[in-house]
PDB file of C-alpha atoms in Angstrom:
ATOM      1  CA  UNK A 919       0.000   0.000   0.000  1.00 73.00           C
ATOM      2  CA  UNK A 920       0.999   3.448  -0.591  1.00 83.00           C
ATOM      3  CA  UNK A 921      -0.183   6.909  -0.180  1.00 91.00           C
ATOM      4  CA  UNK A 922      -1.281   7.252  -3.937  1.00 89.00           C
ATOM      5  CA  UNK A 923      -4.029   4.366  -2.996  1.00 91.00           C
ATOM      6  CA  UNK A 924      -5.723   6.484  -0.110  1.00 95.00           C
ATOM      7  CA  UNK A 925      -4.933   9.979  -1.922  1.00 96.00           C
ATOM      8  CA  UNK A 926      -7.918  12.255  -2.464  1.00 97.00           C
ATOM      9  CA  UNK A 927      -6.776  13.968  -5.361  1.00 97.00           C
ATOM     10  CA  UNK A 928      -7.160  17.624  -5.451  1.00 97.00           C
ATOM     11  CA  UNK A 929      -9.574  18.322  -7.927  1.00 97.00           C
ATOM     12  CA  UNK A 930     -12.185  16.581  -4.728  1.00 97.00           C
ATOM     13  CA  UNK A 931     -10.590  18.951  -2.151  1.00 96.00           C
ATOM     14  CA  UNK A 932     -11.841  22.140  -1.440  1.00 96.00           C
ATOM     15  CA  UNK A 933      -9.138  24.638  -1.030  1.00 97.00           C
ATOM     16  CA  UNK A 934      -8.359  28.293  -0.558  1.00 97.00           C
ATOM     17  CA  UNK A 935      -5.599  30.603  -2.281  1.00 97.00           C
ATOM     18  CA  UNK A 936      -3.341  32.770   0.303  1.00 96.00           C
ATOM     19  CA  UNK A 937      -4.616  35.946  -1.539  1.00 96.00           C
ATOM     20  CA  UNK A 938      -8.252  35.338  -0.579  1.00 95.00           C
ATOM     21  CA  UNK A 939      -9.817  37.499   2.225  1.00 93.00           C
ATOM     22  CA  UNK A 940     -10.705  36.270   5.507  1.00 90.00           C
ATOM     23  CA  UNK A 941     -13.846  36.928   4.935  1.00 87.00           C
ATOM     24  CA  UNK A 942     -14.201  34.884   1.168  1.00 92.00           C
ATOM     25  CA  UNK A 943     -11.938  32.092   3.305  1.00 93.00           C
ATOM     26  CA  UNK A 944     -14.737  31.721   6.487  1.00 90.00           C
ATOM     27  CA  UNK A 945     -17.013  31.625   3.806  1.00 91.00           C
ATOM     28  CA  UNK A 946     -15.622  28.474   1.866  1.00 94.00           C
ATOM     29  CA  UNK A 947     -15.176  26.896   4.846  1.00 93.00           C
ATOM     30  CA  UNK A 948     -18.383  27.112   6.294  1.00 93.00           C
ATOM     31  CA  UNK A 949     -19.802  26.353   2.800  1.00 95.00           C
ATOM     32  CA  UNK A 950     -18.074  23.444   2.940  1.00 93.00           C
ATOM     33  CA  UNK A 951     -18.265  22.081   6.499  1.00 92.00           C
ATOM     34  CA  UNK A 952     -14.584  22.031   7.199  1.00 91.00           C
ATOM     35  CA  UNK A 953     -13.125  22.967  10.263  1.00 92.00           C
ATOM     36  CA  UNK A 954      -9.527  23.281   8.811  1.00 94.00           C
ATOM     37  CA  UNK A 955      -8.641  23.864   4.833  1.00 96.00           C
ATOM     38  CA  UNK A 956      -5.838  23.617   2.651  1.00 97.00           C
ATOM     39  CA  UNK A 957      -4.008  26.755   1.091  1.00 97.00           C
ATOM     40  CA  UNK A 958      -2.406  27.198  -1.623  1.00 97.00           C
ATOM     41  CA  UNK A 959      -0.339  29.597  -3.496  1.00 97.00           C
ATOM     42  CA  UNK A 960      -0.899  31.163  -7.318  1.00 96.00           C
ATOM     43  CA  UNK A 961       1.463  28.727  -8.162  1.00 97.00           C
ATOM     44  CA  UNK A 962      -0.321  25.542  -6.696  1.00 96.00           C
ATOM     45  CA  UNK A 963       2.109  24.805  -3.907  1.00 97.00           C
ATOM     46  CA  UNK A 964       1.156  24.166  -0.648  1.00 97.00           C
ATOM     47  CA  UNK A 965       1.302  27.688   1.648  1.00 96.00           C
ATOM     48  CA  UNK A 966      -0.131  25.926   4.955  1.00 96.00           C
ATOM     49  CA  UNK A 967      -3.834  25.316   6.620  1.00 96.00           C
ATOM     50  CA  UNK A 968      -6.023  27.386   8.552  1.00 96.00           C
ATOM     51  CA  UNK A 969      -8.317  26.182  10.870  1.00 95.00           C
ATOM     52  CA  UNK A 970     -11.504  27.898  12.248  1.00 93.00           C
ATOM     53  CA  UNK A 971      -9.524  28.658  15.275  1.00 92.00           C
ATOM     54  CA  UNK A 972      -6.991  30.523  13.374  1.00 93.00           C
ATOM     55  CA  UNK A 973      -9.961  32.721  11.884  1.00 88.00           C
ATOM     56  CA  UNK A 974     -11.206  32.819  15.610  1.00 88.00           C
ATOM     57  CA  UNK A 975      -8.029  34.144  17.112  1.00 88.00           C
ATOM     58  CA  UNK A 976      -8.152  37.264  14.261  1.00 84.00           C
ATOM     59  CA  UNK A 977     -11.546  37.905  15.127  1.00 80.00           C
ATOM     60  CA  UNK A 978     -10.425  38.107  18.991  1.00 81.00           C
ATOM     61  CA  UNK A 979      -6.642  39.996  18.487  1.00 80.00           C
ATOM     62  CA  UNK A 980      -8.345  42.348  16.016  1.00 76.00           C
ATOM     63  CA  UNK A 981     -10.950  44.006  17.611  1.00 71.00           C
ATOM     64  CA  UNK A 982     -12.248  46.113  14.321  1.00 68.00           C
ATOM     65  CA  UNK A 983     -14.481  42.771  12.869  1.00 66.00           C
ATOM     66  CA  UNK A 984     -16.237  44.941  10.035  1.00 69.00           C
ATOM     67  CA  UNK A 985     -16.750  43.055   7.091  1.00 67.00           C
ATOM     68  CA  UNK A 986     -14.821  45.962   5.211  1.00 71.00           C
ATOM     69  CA  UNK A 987     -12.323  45.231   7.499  1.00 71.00           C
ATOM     70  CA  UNK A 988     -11.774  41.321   6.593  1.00 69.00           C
ATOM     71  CA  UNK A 989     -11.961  42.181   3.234  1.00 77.00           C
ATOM     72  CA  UNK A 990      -8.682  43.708   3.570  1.00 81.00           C
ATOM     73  CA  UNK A 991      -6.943  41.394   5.272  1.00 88.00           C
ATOM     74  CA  UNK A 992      -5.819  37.925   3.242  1.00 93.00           C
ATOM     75  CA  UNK A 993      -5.400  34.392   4.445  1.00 94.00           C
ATOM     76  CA  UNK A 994      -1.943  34.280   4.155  1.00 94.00           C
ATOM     77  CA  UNK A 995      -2.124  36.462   7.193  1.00 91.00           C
ATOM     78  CA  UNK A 996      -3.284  34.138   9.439  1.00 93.00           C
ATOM     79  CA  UNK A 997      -1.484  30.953   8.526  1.00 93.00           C
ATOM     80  CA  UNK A 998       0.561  29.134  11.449  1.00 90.00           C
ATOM     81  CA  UNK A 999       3.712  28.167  10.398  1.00 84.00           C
ATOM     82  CA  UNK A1000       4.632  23.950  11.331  1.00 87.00           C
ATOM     83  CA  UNK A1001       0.477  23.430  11.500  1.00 92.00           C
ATOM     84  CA  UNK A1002      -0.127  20.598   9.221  1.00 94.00           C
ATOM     85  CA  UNK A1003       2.922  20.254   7.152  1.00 94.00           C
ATOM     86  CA  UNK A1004       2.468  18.213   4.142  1.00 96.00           C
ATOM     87  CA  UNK A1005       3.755  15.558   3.412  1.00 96.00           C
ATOM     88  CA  UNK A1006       5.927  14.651  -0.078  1.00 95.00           C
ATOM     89  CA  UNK A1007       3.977  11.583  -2.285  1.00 95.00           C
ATOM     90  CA  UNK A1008       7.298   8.987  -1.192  1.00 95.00           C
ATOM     91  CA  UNK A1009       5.926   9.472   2.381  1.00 95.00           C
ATOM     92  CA  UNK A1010       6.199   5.664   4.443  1.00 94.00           C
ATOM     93  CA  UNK A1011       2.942   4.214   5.591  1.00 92.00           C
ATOM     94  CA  UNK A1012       4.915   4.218   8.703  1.00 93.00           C
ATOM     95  CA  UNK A1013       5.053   8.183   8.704  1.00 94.00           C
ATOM     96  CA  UNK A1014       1.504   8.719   7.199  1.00 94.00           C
ATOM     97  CA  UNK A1015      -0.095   6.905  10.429  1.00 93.00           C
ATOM     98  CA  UNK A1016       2.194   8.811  12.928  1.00 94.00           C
ATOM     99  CA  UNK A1017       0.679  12.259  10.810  1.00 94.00           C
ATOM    100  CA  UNK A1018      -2.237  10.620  11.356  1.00 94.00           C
ATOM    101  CA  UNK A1019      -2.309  11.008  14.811  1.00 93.00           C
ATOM    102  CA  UNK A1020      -1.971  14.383  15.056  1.00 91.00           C
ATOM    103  CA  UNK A1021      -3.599  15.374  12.036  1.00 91.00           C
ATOM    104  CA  UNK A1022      -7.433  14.924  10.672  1.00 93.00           C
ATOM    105  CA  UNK A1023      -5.361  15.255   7.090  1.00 96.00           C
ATOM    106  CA  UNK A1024      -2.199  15.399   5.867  1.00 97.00           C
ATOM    107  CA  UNK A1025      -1.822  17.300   2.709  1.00 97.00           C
ATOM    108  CA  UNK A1026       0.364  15.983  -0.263  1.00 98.00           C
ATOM    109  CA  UNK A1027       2.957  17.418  -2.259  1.00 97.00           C
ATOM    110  CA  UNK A1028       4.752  16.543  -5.289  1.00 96.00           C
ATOM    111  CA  UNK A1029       8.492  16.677  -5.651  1.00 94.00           C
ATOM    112  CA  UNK A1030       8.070  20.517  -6.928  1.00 94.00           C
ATOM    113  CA  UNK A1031       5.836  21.363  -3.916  1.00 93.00           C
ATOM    114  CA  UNK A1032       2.729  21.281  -5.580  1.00 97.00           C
ATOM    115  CA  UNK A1033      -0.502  20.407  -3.777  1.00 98.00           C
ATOM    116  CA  UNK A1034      -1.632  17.032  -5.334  1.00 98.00           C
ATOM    117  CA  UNK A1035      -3.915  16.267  -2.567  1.00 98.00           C
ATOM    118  CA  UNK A1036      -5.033  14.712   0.788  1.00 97.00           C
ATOM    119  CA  UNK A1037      -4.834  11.708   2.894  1.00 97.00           C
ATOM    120  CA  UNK A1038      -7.589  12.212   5.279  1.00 95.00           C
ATOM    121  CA  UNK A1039      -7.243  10.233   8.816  1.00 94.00           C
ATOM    122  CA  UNK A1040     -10.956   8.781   8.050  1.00 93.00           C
ATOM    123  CA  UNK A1041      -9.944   6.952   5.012  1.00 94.00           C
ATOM    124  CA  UNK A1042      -6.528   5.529   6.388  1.00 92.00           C
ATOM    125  CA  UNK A1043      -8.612   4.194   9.868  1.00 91.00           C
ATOM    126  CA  UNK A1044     -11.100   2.753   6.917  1.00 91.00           C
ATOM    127  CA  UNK A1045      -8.897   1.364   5.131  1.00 88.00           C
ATOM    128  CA  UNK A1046      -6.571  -0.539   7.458  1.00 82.00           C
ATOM    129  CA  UNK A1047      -9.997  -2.057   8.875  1.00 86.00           C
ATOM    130  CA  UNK A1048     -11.224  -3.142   5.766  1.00 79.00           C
ATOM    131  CA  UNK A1049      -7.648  -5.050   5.374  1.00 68.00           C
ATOM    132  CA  UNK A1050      -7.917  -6.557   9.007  1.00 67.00           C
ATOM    133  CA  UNK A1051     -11.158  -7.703   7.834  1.00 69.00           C
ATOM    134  CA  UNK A1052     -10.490  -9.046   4.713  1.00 72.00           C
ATOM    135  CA  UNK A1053      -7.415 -11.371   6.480  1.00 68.00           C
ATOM    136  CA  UNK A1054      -9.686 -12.232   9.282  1.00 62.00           C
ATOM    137  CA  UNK A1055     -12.026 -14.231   6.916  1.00 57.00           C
TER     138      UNK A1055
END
């Protein structure tokens, strides 16, 4: 098994740019149900992911919330640095389950950087039953 079998590739994964707003960002996410999202650059690499407490903690350490306010400020404001580091596409299944732990997804690059997609904690926990399974009968 590798990580290309459990990959959801990112044409299924919503994602944000680091030049979207704040605002336009909450707004995807919510759309979407997610409590964390991948960002990317213009160029398709992986910047980081933000999580609604990262939009929380703006709301709280900038006390001006107008909407005309978080349209000025971008996503790539907010981004952690170290949260959810991808991972590259040669990752071990070794590595992806520690990630795992820590991580509801782990987003994957390509040798270049490039977001290709994610490995979501669900589908490896799904995944390694269904083999258990299939050898137990």
């Amino acid at each position: 098994m590798n990580v290309i079998s459990l990959l959801i590739p990112k044409i299924d994964v919503a994602y944000i740019k680091d030049t979207c707003t704040i605002r336009q960002g909450l707004e995807k996410m919510r759309a979407h149900g997610y409590t964390a999202i991948p960002v990317l650059r213009k160029d398709g690499t992986y910047a980081g992911t933000v999580s609604e407490g990262d939009f929380l903690w703006n709301l709280i350490d900038n006390r001006n919330n107008s909407l005309v306010e978080k349209e000025k400020m971008l996503v790539s404001d907010i981004i952690r640095k170290d949260f959810n580091p991808a991972a590259n596409i040669y990752i071990t299944m070794d590595e992806l389950l520690r990630r795992a732990i820590n991580q509801s997804f782990i987003p994957i690059t390509d040798d270049r950087g490039s977001f290709v997609g994610i490995v979501t904690r669900q589908i490896i926990i799904r995944t390694f039953l269904s083999d258990t399974n299939k050898k137990g009968s």
